[in-house]
Every structure is written in C-alpha cells, then in structure tokens.
Amino acid sequence: MNIEKSFYNYDKHGTNYAGYRRTDPRIERQVLEALGQANTIINVGSGTGSYEPKDRYVVAVEPSAVMRGQRLARGAVPAVNAWAEALPFDDGAFDAGMAMVTVHHWLDIHKGLRELRRVVRGNVVVLTFDPDALDSFWNAEYFPELLEAERRRYPKPDEVLEALGGSGHILPVPVPADCIDGFQEAFYGRPEAFLVSEVRQAQSAWQFLAGGVEERLVHKLAEALKSGEWDRKYGAYRTLPMLTGALRLVVSRG
C-alpha cells in the first residue's frame, strides 16, 4: 500500500468529534449484518464508539485520550489504550472485528490489518472510503485540494481485503440525505454544513491542507451559495434521498 501517512492528532483536534460523528442507523444495519452472530467483537480505532453493537461483548481499542474520554461521556464501554499495529490480545481471541472509518489514520495500515485478522476468528468488517470514487459529487469542483489530501491517505478497498486475507467482498454503502455521521459525503445535499467550522473539525482531511487553503475553499462555496450558483448547478442534490459515492464496507471472512 503506497499511502501517504500524516498523523492526525485527535487529542488536539477531536474535542467536539462526538457531537458530529455519530452512528447512522441506516449504515449501522449493514455493519451489524456483516458482523453476523458474533458474540465477542474487537473494535480497533474505535473513536467515540460509533457503530459498536449495544447487545454484544465489545472490546474497544483507541490510542487517543480525548476520544476515550468522549466514549465515556456518551456511555460507550471504556477503551483499551493501544495501537492497531500492536494489539495486546491472543490469536483468535474474538469472534469478529471492526474498524470504522479509521484505517487511513493508522501509521502502518498493512500491519494493523494483519494484527486485526490475527486476533479475530470470524468476520472482520472495515468501513472506509474508496479513493478512486471520492469525486462522486459536487465536492470535486469546490474542494479539489481536499479530495487530493483524502486520496493520498486512503487505501483502496481491495488492498484492505487482501491485507485481511483476501477472502470476502466489498459493498458500496449508500449515504442517506439526512445522515447523522458527519463525514464529507453525509452533507452532499446540505452544503451549508461545510461553512460551520465545527463540522469541518470533525473531518480530518481539512487539517492536511496547506495554510490558507481551507479558508479559500470555504469562501468559494459560501459565495456560490450566496449567488445561487451552487443551486443552479447542483440543487438536485438537495432532494436526492441517497448517494452511492465512495463509502465502502469491506467484509473479510474468517
């Protein structure tokens, strides 16, 4: 995997993360189906606990103290302070594993995925984005530098599956218009959200732009919304019930 690695400091930038990145029930259904009947689940790079099953035994792994604190505030199980690349568990310790929009943050994605497969007997479920499909909506025109920053960080879904052993499948995940998990695609029909700094702070890619670029991109979108340009070109997105863009569910069979 030839992925550019730049460390995103959640302890510095993630203080309001839980307020904008939440479990969307429509996406959750696909995640739970992929986990199957597993009773014990490890969630690596667990963040604040999005998509963790409430009715299973979950062990969460999260290296950020700020994220671990937000987990407790929202009632999720406490997380183990560890990194994906060195999981402190025995081989085959869990029925299933999950990693929800996190692998692009890992310092060594291939090593972390091998570790995840090592400790899991059954399915491993990875929610991620396909870097080749990130320009699936209007962001390609208004946020080109942001998309390039994202492409440099995400592994291809088939590379993720291969690192997990190669047996399984990759599913496109439709994003609903009122999605409550605040990644970029969630706002395909609500462009005004990108004018809110807290929304952008919950999307890590903005932190990898050169100085002044974020302000320029936001200003460009704000002007297009004010003039009506955005709605003339892309107003149909406001009433589009689902967008099948770059979001993917990689399901590796045990």
Phi, psi and omega in degrees: 000113179267079186246132175287127181251122173228126187286128175264121185272094179293331178294333179269317190255351190259023187293333180250018188300316185297335181285340185240345180243098185233166179290118173271126187296330179291318176289322180303322181301319179291322179296313182295321178298320180291330178288340178066216185265019182303137178264327179243129187226135171256133178245108185262134188066048195286345180055228182267005173106011180300137175073006175288130177299138181275342187250019179234169175273112184246131169251118182261142178238123183207119183280345184272125178296323179295317178295319179298322178294321179291330174303311182297321181295329181263006174086012177280163180295148177301151182253149173284135179276095182204168181253152180302326186285350181214073182284129185273055182222157181287162175302135176062032185285341187233150176292322183210164178223157180215151176212108190257105179048056185222336190298332180290350176268346185288141183291326176227094186299314183298316180295319179296319179292321176298320177296317179298316177296324180301319187269000184242132178278323188251224185290141168246128186242122182239121174264122185207184179240142178277116183297337181279353182240013183293339182264040186275356176217197191293349180299337179299328179277319188267336183233050185299319179294326178294318179296322178295321177298320179293314183301325182289343187256332186272134170283155175290142182304323180291332175290323176297313180298318179298318180295334179271003177122345173089348182260118180155207182205166181237127183244133169290142182245109177295141180254122180286155185298330180253031181306135182260002173266111196276043169287173189300313183298336182300337185251026182301331179252007182227065188298334180300337180300328182289349177277353181266119186299325181294327176296314181293325180295337178271007177239106194298332186302328181300333183284351182257011177274151176294159182304131178088345184289318179303312181299320180294317181294318180295319178297319179300315179293317180300317179294322179292325177289319181295320182279345184091359180301314183300315182291328177295321182275319194230014183302335180299336178295336182295333182249006178284117186291329181217147172238121172263098185248246186259351184291130183227147172247113177265122183242110179261122180279142179283000000 
